[in-house]
Amino acid sequence: MEHNIRIELVDEANRKPIPRDSASLGFGRHFTDHMFLMNYSTEKGWHDPRIQPHQPLCLDPAATVLHYGQQVFEGLKAYRAEGGGINLFRYQKNFERMNRSCKRLQIPALDVEKAIAGLKELIRIDQDWIPTDEGCALYVRPTVIGIDPFLGVRPSSTYLFYILLGPVGAYYPEGFNPISIYVSDNYVRAVAGGTGEAKTGGNYAASLVAQKEAQDAGCSQVLWLDARERKYVEEVGTMNIMFRINDELITSPLTGSILPGVTRDSVLQLAKEWGVHVSERLLSIDEVVEAAKDGSLKEIFGCGTAAIIAPVKQFVYQGETYQVADGGTGELSARLYKTILDIQYGRTAGPEGWVERIDM
Ligand code: COI
């Protein structure tokens, strides 16, 4: 389908230098030369798809997003594929989730076909930015914001959708090494019926105070407990979380307060294929503490697009630090990390439909 994307390119002479040192890429610091945008209005629907230089947005200071946070976003990655071309990993799931988030935030459904056409064209234009080193990729950040200049509390009638691209390496300062997490029983992230299962900026803004507590305790992430009883493990700051106790791989069910992660779904699918005993069930922090004490806690790892698989070496709960097994990367974490990257880079065939190669 023809989408008539207007394209305005940055002159060759004004292009930014592409960072080539993958060890210092980090996450979310570098952006490519271009971005994709389109607008929504009640009369025209999603219209005016365009690619233009990455530049500041011009918004009215009364814009809805700036006051009441009417915003949703996604995170996915493009990989330099083995043998040429570029691989996109399960991106349709990100756009499906984006539309569920839109519904929760009273944002009109995105025209997914237009957005995907824009995404592919944008990646083609900025393809030189895709890093080559293991664990590195081009991060894709689709975002929708409400832009009506109006201070009453109601859904905006106009929106801006945009996609940013940027080369990324490891999300955490630890690189791909095991991290420490801090169990918060002071603050909660979300409650069923709230916005916890939507990917919206406000969830992350509300997490910052606990993130500070985690950092003060020497940890890189918060492990959230359920809001009602402050008993069951739910999710980590930027990832879903999994526990291996003896031979059972356990993660929180999608209770309405946690983000339905694409990597979470991929891990569950792979682990089931490998014959691992997988349980989506409530798991209390007390059970995790007991397992750490009696040696049956074999692994904890986070999983998410940005972090991929992040093994956890220890967790801090109510002033006590508990080490996870020998504090190294667990066997299942290592296998999942390798397998997921192999699939993403096209070195191994994954399950049907997980990877789409776009030819450049
Ligand atoms: C992702 O994994 O893509 C995320 O969206 C996490 C992000 C908040 C850093």
mmCIF file of C-alpha atoms and ligand atoms in Angstrom, residues 27 73-76 139 141 171 199 204 238 304-307, ligand 1:
data_model
loop_
_atom_site.group_PDB
_atom_site.id
_atom_site.type_symbol
_atom_site.label_atom_id
_atom_site.label_comp_id
_atom_site.label_asym_id
_atom_site.label_seq_id
_atom_site.Cartn_x
_atom_site.Cartn_y
_atom_site.Cartn_z
ATOM 1 C CA PHE A 27 21.428 3.299 26.058
ATOM 2 C CA PHE A 73 5.403 4.767 23.819
ATOM 3 C CA GLU A 74 7.053 1.554 22.668
ATOM 4 C CA GLY A 75 10.548 0.132 22.456
ATOM 5 C CA LEU A 76 11.789 -2.307 19.832
ATOM 6 C CA TYR A 139 16.680 1.047 19.272
ATOM 7 C CA ARG A 141 11.124 4.478 20.097
ATOM 8 C CA TYR A 171 21.163 -0.800 29.108
ATOM 9 C CA LYS A 199 3.317 1.605 28.313
ATOM 10 C CA TYR A 204 8.055 5.566 34.773
ATOM 11 C CA THR A 238 12.390 -1.492 33.014
ATOM 12 C CA GLY A 304 12.969 -6.698 28.234
ATOM 13 C CA THR A 305 13.710 -5.183 24.852
ATOM 14 C CA ALA A 306 16.249 -2.683 26.125
ATOM 15 C CA ALA A 307 17.977 -4.997 28.601
HETATM 16 C C1 COI B 1 12.262 -1.333 26.607
HETATM 17 O O1 COI B 1 12.732 -2.373 27.078
HETATM 18 O O2 COI B 1 12.250 -1.074 25.403
HETATM 19 C C2 COI B 1 11.693 -0.334 27.455
HETATM 20 O O3 COI B 1 10.778 0.289 27.047
HETATM 21 C C3 COI B 1 12.313 -0.027 28.713
HETATM 22 C C4 COI B 1 12.598 1.418 28.740
HETATM 23 C C5 COI B 1 11.700 2.088 29.709
HETATM 24 C C6 COI B 1 14.020 1.694 28.953
#
